[in-house]
């Protein structure tokens, strides 16, 4: 590996500017406090939001930036007051590392909606004044035990990592909005990192799953590999017309610009369309598209720590895991280039233990 830049007790790969190019970087993790857990990172998933933030596409990026919020590893130290996890056990860290603990959102275990949520990277770090939180493209992380997840024995570390963002992002709204009942008819828009997990959860819940895609080439894999029951090419006007009113809920994972209207037509009355993708421009939506069938358009953001742990247990019980491609960290920039071309099935995972020395 190329020589690291800087000094510190942790090695990672960081973006220095909005080019998003990642290179070796040394920095300091804080000392383990009474409620802290230090994890030696073995695997970290790559989320598309890592790319957005490394390139400052959402604005407000803080450099140098070590991305990564799908973190799994082995606990190597715990503070004197830690009770939830022990040295030698596997632990995970998702999109958050802290919150205020006192607001209504925190009391209801939806810390992602806390005004004081501290994200795993690219945020000022209140526990290290003057510093910025740095993510999982690194050798270790120190995190408050309340934001550390236990990894069930049935889940391998590489497959568990993407569940901490891609998994919970679709699992949480499916459960909250009741799109998890056996026999219900679920539509999934987009077949990427989020979409393929929505298909897998839908089948695990006992639902009839229809993939909605602009790409006819994805039909065979959607059905034969992921287990989807139906596949509709959304550019096929006749197929879309024939499917009108055939779905109870839709999970829309697409972040490219698209219209909602054609998908709303696929919902039956009282149907729900759940948005988890983030297109660059606002949607154009008319009230008549909703009121005629008492339809709902809703959104969701990841999930709280408690629910994420519940999801991990569900995945372990049902065998729900992502399809991944494992890479060395030295290949991270090539992986970003491939992500921009949608050239991954369906989630990259960095083997930190093997490749980051």
Short mmCIF file of C-alpha atoms in Angstrom, two decimals:
data_model
loop_
_atom_site.label_atom_id
_atom_site.label_comp_id
_atom_site.label_asym_id
_atom_site.label_seq_id
_atom_site.Cartn_x
_atom_site.Cartn_y
_atom_site.Cartn_z
CA UNK A 1 0.00 0.00 0.00
CA UNK A 2 1.17 3.54 -0.66
CA UNK A 3 2.55 5.49 2.27
CA UNK A 4 -0.12 6.96 4.51
CA UNK A 5 -0.50 10.72 4.79
CA UNK A 6 -0.48 12.37 8.20
CA UNK A 7 -0.16 10.95 11.70
CA UNK A 8 -2.50 9.12 14.03
CA UNK A 9 -3.58 5.84 15.56
CA UNK A 10 -5.94 4.89 12.72
CA UNK A 11 -5.35 4.26 9.02
CA UNK A 12 -8.04 4.97 6.45
CA UNK A 13 -8.75 6.14 2.93
CA UNK A 14 -9.96 9.73 2.64
CA UNK A 15 -11.22 12.17 0.04
CA UNK A 16 -9.37 15.49 0.24
CA UNK A 17 -11.62 17.52 -2.07
CA UNK A 18 -14.70 17.28 -4.27
CA UNK A 19 -12.87 15.21 -6.86
CA UNK A 20 -13.84 12.39 -4.51
CA UNK A 21 -10.52 10.63 -5.09
CA UNK A 22 -9.63 8.53 -2.06
CA UNK A 23 -6.08 7.92 -0.83
CA UNK A 24 -4.33 6.73 2.36
CA UNK A 25 -4.80 8.92 5.41
CA UNK A 26 -3.80 8.65 9.06
CA UNK A 27 -5.87 10.23 11.81
CA UNK A 28 -6.68 9.79 15.49
CA UNK A 29 -9.58 7.93 17.02
CA UNK A 30 -10.45 9.11 20.50
CA UNK A 31 -9.46 7.11 23.55
CA UNK A 32 -12.05 4.62 24.77
CA UNK A 33 -14.27 6.31 27.35
CA UNK A 34 -16.43 4.61 30.03
CA UNK A 35 -19.34 4.01 27.60
CA UNK A 36 -17.26 3.48 24.46
CA UNK A 37 -16.52 0.46 22.33
CA UNK A 38 -13.50 0.18 20.04
CA UNK A 39 -14.03 -2.05 17.01
CA UNK A 40 -11.28 -3.39 14.78
CA UNK A 41 -12.99 -3.07 11.42
CA UNK A 42 -12.96 -6.14 9.19
CA UNK A 43 -15.52 -5.12 6.54
CA UNK A 44 -17.25 -1.97 5.33
CA UNK A 45 -19.97 -1.70 2.70
CA UNK A 46 -19.91 1.04 0.08
CA UNK A 47 -23.10 3.10 -0.12
CA UNK A 48 -23.93 5.40 -3.02
CA UNK A 49 -24.22 8.21 -0.48
CA UNK A 50 -20.49 7.74 0.20
CA UNK A 51 -19.86 8.76 -3.39
CA UNK A 52 -22.27 11.71 -3.20
CA UNK A 53 -20.60 13.07 -0.08
CA UNK A 54 -17.02 12.39 -1.18
CA UNK A 55 -17.78 14.48 -4.29
CA UNK A 56 -19.74 17.12 -2.34
CA UNK A 57 -22.77 16.52 -4.55
CA UNK A 58 -25.10 17.27 -1.64
CA UNK A 59 -23.06 20.24 -0.40
CA UNK A 60 -21.48 20.74 3.01
CA UNK A 61 -18.81 18.07 2.71
CA UNK A 62 -15.98 18.34 5.24
CA UNK A 63 -12.50 17.31 4.16
CA UNK A 64 -10.48 15.23 4.64
CA UNK A 65 -13.35 12.74 4.68
CA UNK A 66 -13.18 9.01 5.44
CA UNK A 67 -16.53 7.63 4.20
CA UNK A 68 -18.28 4.42 5.23
CA UNK A 69 -21.31 3.69 7.39
CA UNK A 70 -21.83 -0.05 6.89
CA UNK A 71 -19.22 -1.16 9.40
CA UNK A 72 -18.61 -4.60 10.88
CA UNK A 73 -15.68 -5.80 12.94
CA UNK A 74 -14.44 -7.32 16.16
CA UNK A 75 -14.64 -5.56 19.52
CA UNK A 76 -11.13 -5.08 20.86
CA UNK A 77 -11.75 -2.75 23.83
CA UNK A 78 -14.70 -1.59 25.93
CA UNK A 79 -15.11 1.10 28.56
CA UNK A 80 -15.68 0.41 32.24
CA UNK A 81 -19.46 1.02 32.01
CA UNK A 82 -20.17 -0.96 28.84
CA UNK A 83 -22.68 -3.79 29.34
CA UNK A 84 -24.16 -4.52 25.90
CA UNK A 85 -21.19 -6.08 24.13
CA UNK A 86 -17.87 -7.65 25.10
CA UNK A 87 -14.33 -7.88 23.79
CA UNK A 88 -14.04 -10.56 21.11
CA UNK A 89 -17.65 -10.29 19.94
CA UNK A 90 -18.55 -8.90 16.55
CA UNK A 91 -20.02 -5.44 16.46
CA UNK A 92 -21.44 -3.18 13.81
CA UNK A 93 -21.89 0.56 13.34
CA UNK A 94 -24.39 1.95 10.87
CA UNK A 95 -25.21 5.49 9.80
CA UNK A 96 -25.22 7.12 13.26
CA UNK A 97 -22.80 7.29 16.18
CA UNK A 98 -24.70 9.55 18.60
CA UNK A 99 -27.86 11.57 19.26
CA UNK A 100 -29.20 13.83 22.00
CA UNK A 101 -30.91 10.94 23.88
CA UNK A 102 -33.59 13.28 25.29
CA UNK A 103 -35.88 14.39 22.43
CA UNK A 104 -39.09 12.62 21.48
CA UNK A 105 -37.45 10.90 18.52
CA UNK A 106 -34.75 9.43 20.75
CA UNK A 107 -37.33 8.35 23.34
CA UNK A 108 -39.22 6.51 20.59
CA UNK A 109 -36.03 4.85 19.29
CA UNK A 110 -36.00 6.67 15.96
CA UNK A 111 -32.71 8.46 16.53
CA UNK A 112 -32.39 9.17 12.81
CA UNK A 113 -34.98 11.93 13.28
CA UNK A 114 -33.23 13.52 16.27
CA UNK A 115 -32.17 17.13 15.53
CA UNK A 116 -28.86 16.32 17.21
CA UNK A 117 -28.07 13.11 15.35
CA UNK A 118 -24.35 12.66 14.75
CA UNK A 119 -23.70 10.74 11.56
CA UNK A 120 -20.87 8.26 11.27
CA UNK A 121 -18.81 10.50 9.02
CA UNK A 122 -18.77 14.02 7.59
CA UNK A 123 -20.17 15.67 10.72
CA UNK A 124 -18.60 17.73 13.52
CA UNK A 125 -17.77 15.33 16.34
CA UNK A 126 -19.08 16.57 19.71
CA UNK A 127 -16.99 13.98 21.54
CA UNK A 128 -13.82 15.25 19.87
CA UNK A 129 -14.23 19.05 19.72
CA UNK A 130 -12.74 20.54 16.61
CA UNK A 131 -12.68 17.19 14.85
CA UNK A 132 -14.96 15.59 12.26
CA UNK A 133 -16.46 12.12 12.44
CA UNK A 134 -14.67 9.65 10.16
CA UNK A 135 -16.20 6.49 8.78
CA UNK A 136 -15.46 2.86 8.15
CA UNK A 137 -12.98 2.92 5.28
CA UNK A 138 -10.51 2.62 8.13
CA UNK A 139 -8.83 0.21 10.51
CA UNK A 140 -10.91 0.95 13.62
CA UNK A 141 -13.72 3.00 15.08
CA UNK A 142 -14.63 4.13 18.61
CA UNK A 143 -18.37 4.44 19.23
CA UNK A 144 -20.77 4.82 22.13
CA UNK A 145 -22.17 1.40 23.01
CA UNK A 146 -25.73 2.63 22.45
CA UNK A 147 -24.96 2.87 18.73
CA UNK A 148 -23.09 -0.43 18.42
CA UNK A 149 -25.01 -3.36 16.96
CA UNK A 150 -24.50 -7.04 17.76
CA UNK A 151 -23.94 -9.17 14.67
CA UNK A 152 -25.86 -12.48 14.85
CA UNK A 153 -23.75 -15.60 14.52
CA UNK A 154 -25.67 -16.72 11.40
CA UNK A 155 -24.57 -13.65 9.42
CA UNK A 156 -21.06 -13.47 8.01
CA UNK A 157 -19.36 -10.11 8.46
CA UNK A 158 -19.14 -9.28 4.76
CA UNK A 159 -22.84 -9.97 4.20
CA UNK A 160 -23.92 -8.22 7.40
CA UNK A 161 -22.24 -4.92 6.52
CA UNK A 162 -24.64 -3.70 3.77
CA UNK A 163 -27.63 -4.47 5.96
CA UNK A 164 -26.64 -1.55 8.21
CA UNK A 165 -27.71 0.97 5.55
CA UNK A 166 -29.11 -0.68 2.41
CA UNK A 167 -30.99 -3.24 4.48
CA UNK A 168 -32.51 -1.01 7.12
CA UNK A 169 -33.38 1.71 4.58
CA UNK A 170 -35.99 -0.55 3.00
CA UNK A 171 -36.85 -2.79 5.97
CA UNK A 172 -37.87 0.11 8.24
CA UNK A 173 -40.52 1.70 5.97
CA UNK A 174 -41.87 -1.67 4.89
CA UNK A 175 -42.55 -2.51 8.53
CA UNK A 176 -43.73 0.97 9.55
CA UNK A 177 -46.17 1.37 6.66
CA UNK A 178 -47.45 -2.19 6.92
CA UNK A 179 -45.95 -3.32 3.64
CA UNK A 180 -44.82 -6.58 5.21
CA UNK A 181 -47.95 -8.73 5.38
CA UNK A 182 -48.05 -12.19 3.79
CA UNK A 183 -50.02 -12.18 0.57
CA UNK A 184 -49.71 -8.44 -0.02
CA UNK A 185 -48.65 -7.31 -3.48
CA UNK A 186 -45.41 -5.31 -3.40
CA UNK A 187 -43.83 -3.34 -6.22
CA UNK A 188 -40.13 -2.45 -6.17
CA UNK A 189 -38.87 0.39 -8.36
CA UNK A 190 -35.20 -0.01 -9.23
CA UNK A 191 -33.02 -3.07 -8.84
CA UNK A 192 -29.82 -1.78 -7.26
CA UNK A 193 -28.39 -1.99 -3.75
CA UNK A 194 -31.66 -0.92 -2.10
CA UNK A 195 -34.03 -2.47 -4.61
CA UNK A 196 -32.61 -5.96 -4.47
CA UNK A 197 -32.91 -5.87 -0.66
CA UNK A 198 -36.54 -4.75 -0.94
CA UNK A 199 -37.23 -7.77 -3.16
CA UNK A 200 -35.54 -10.09 -0.69
CA UNK A 201 -37.43 -8.66 2.30
CA UNK A 202 -40.70 -8.82 0.39
CA UNK A 203 -40.23 -12.52 -0.30
CA UNK A 204 -39.16 -13.15 3.29
CA UNK A 205 -42.36 -11.45 4.47
CA UNK A 206 -44.40 -13.75 2.22
CA UNK A 207 -45.43 -11.09 -0.27
CA UNK A 208 -46.03 -11.26 -4.01
CA UNK A 209 -43.22 -9.13 -5.43
CA UNK A 210 -43.19 -7.26 -8.74
CA UNK A 211 -40.03 -5.55 -9.96
CA UNK A 212 -40.62 -2.35 -11.92
CA UNK A 213 -37.66 -1.49 -14.12
CA UNK A 214 -36.73 0.37 -17.27
CA UNK A 215 -34.25 -2.41 -18.14
CA UNK A 216 -35.70 -5.58 -19.74
CA UNK A 217 -32.31 -7.25 -19.30
CA UNK A 218 -32.84 -7.41 -15.54
CA UNK A 219 -35.93 -9.66 -15.72
CA UNK A 220 -34.14 -13.01 -15.61
CA UNK A 221 -32.06 -12.13 -12.58
CA UNK A 222 -35.01 -10.48 -10.81
CA UNK A 223 -37.03 -13.66 -11.12
CA UNK A 224 -34.50 -16.48 -11.18
CA UNK A 225 -31.96 -15.13 -8.68
CA UNK A 226 -33.87 -12.75 -6.41
CA UNK A 227 -37.19 -14.59 -6.53
CA UNK A 228 -39.47 -11.85 -7.84
CA UNK A 229 -42.87 -13.09 -8.96
CA UNK A 230 -43.42 -10.57 -11.74
CA UNK A 231 -41.37 -8.12 -13.78
CA UNK A 232 -42.78 -5.10 -15.59
CA UNK A 233 -40.80 -2.99 -18.04
CA UNK A 234 -42.04 0.47 -17.14
CA UNK A 235 -41.39 1.79 -20.66
CA UNK A 236 -43.99 -0.68 -21.95
CA UNK A 237 -47.19 1.38 -21.89
CA UNK A 238 -49.44 -1.63 -22.49
CA UNK A 239 -47.86 -3.64 -19.68
CA UNK A 240 -48.22 -0.70 -17.29
CA UNK A 241 -51.85 -0.22 -18.29
CA UNK A 242 -52.60 -3.90 -17.75
CA UNK A 243 -51.06 -3.72 -14.26
CA UNK A 244 -53.16 -0.75 -13.10
CA UNK A 245 -54.48 -1.21 -9.56
CA UNK A 246 -52.53 -4.43 -9.05
CA UNK A 247 -50.24 -3.42 -6.18
CA UNK A 248 -50.86 -2.71 -2.50
CA UNK A 249 -47.56 -0.92 -1.91
CA UNK A 250 -44.51 0.24 -3.83
CA UNK A 251 -40.99 0.86 -2.54
CA UNK A 252 -39.27 3.37 -4.84
CA UNK A 253 -35.49 3.14 -4.52
CA UNK A 254 -34.51 5.19 -7.58
CA UNK A 255 -32.49 8.39 -7.19
CA UNK A 256 -32.56 9.33 -10.88
CA UNK A 257 -35.24 11.80 -11.97
CA UNK A 258 -38.56 10.11 -12.76
CA UNK A 259 -42.30 10.71 -12.58
CA UNK A 260 -44.43 9.25 -9.80
CA UNK A 261 -47.71 9.34 -11.70
CA UNK A 262 -47.29 6.14 -13.73
CA UNK A 263 -46.40 4.19 -10.58
CA UNK A 264 -49.32 5.60 -8.60
CA UNK A 265 -51.60 4.19 -11.28
CA UNK A 266 -50.35 0.72 -10.35
CA UNK A 267 -51.58 1.07 -6.75
CA UNK A 268 -54.96 -0.15 -5.64
CA UNK A 269 -57.12 2.09 -3.42
CA UNK A 270 -55.45 2.82 -0.06
CA UNK A 271 -52.14 1.91 -1.70
CA UNK A 272 -48.87 3.33 -0.40
CA UNK A 273 -45.87 4.53 -2.37
CA UNK A 274 -42.76 4.71 -0.20
CA UNK A 275 -39.84 6.83 -1.35
CA UNK A 276 -36.31 6.01 -0.21
CA UNK A 277 -34.40 7.29 -3.27
CA UNK A 278 -33.43 10.95 -3.54
CA UNK A 279 -33.68 12.40 -7.08
CA UNK A 280 -31.98 15.77 -7.65
CA UNK A 281 -35.20 17.67 -8.46
CA UNK A 282 -38.63 17.80 -6.73
CA UNK A 283 -41.39 15.51 -7.96
CA UNK A 284 -44.28 16.88 -10.01
CA UNK A 285 -47.38 15.50 -8.32
CA UNK A 286 -51.06 16.50 -8.61
CA UNK A 287 -53.54 15.97 -5.78
CA UNK A 288 -55.93 14.14 -8.12
CA UNK A 289 -53.34 11.37 -8.44
CA UNK A 290 -53.85 10.64 -4.74
CA UNK A 291 -57.38 11.54 -3.71
CA UNK A 292 -59.16 9.32 -6.22
CA UNK A 293 -57.89 6.19 -4.53
CA UNK A 294 -56.97 7.54 -1.08
CA UNK A 295 -53.37 6.80 -1.95
CA UNK A 296 -50.35 7.73 0.13
CA UNK A 297 -46.91 8.95 -0.90
CA UNK A 298 -44.50 8.62 2.00
CA UNK A 299 -40.78 8.77 2.68
CA UNK A 300 -38.36 7.17 5.08
CA UNK A 301 -34.77 7.57 6.29
CA UNK A 302 -32.75 4.55 7.47
CA UNK A 303 -33.97 3.28 10.87
CA UNK A 304 -33.26 3.56 14.59
CA UNK A 305 -30.71 1.43 16.43
CA UNK A 306 -33.33 -0.80 18.07
CA UNK A 307 -35.07 -1.51 14.77
CA UNK A 308 -31.75 -2.14 13.02
CA UNK A 309 -30.92 -4.79 15.60
CA UNK A 310 -34.35 -6.34 15.08
CA UNK A 311 -33.71 -6.37 11.33
CA UNK A 312 -30.37 -8.13 11.81
CA UNK A 313 -32.07 -10.84 13.88
CA UNK A 314 -34.78 -11.19 11.23
CA UNK A 315 -32.17 -11.53 8.48
CA UNK A 316 -30.29 -14.15 10.47
CA UNK A 317 -33.50 -16.12 11.05
CA UNK A 318 -34.78 -15.89 7.47
CA UNK A 319 -31.46 -16.01 5.63
CA UNK A 320 -31.94 -12.58 4.08
CA UNK A 321 -28.55 -11.31 2.88
CA UNK A 322 -27.38 -8.97 0.12
CA UNK A 323 -25.61 -9.92 -3.07
CA UNK A 324 -22.13 -8.43 -2.81
CA UNK A 325 -18.80 -8.03 -4.53
CA UNK A 326 -15.86 -7.95 -2.13
CA UNK A 327 -12.96 -5.66 -3.01
CA UNK A 328 -9.63 -4.56 -1.58
CA UNK A 329 -9.51 -0.99 -0.34
CA UNK A 330 -6.83 -0.20 -2.92
CA UNK A 331 -9.57 -0.62 -5.54
CA UNK A 332 -11.94 1.89 -3.96
CA UNK A 333 -11.60 4.53 -6.70
CA UNK A 334 -12.30 1.95 -9.41
CA UNK A 335 -15.33 0.85 -7.41
CA UNK A 336 -16.60 4.45 -7.33
CA UNK A 337 -16.20 4.67 -11.10
CA UNK A 338 -18.17 1.47 -11.52
CA UNK A 339 -20.88 2.67 -9.14
CA UNK A 340 -21.40 5.75 -11.32
CA UNK A 341 -22.07 3.35 -14.20
CA UNK A 342 -24.33 1.10 -12.07
CA UNK A 343 -21.79 -1.65 -12.66
CA UNK A 344 -22.20 -3.62 -9.43
CA UNK A 345 -24.45 -6.47 -8.29
CA UNK A 346 -25.50 -5.22 -5.91
CA UNK A 347 -23.24 -3.84 -3.21
CA UNK A 348 -19.49 -3.43 -2.92
CA UNK A 349 -17.96 -4.49 0.41
CA UNK A 350 -14.38 -3.61 1.33
CA UNK A 351 -12.35 -6.37 2.97
CA UNK A 352 -10.64 -4.05 5.43
CA UNK A 353 -9.00 -6.84 7.43
CA UNK A 354 -7.28 -8.30 4.41
CA UNK A 355 -6.30 -5.21 2.47
CA UNK A 356 -5.79 -2.27 4.85
CA UNK A 357 -2.46 -2.83 6.57
#
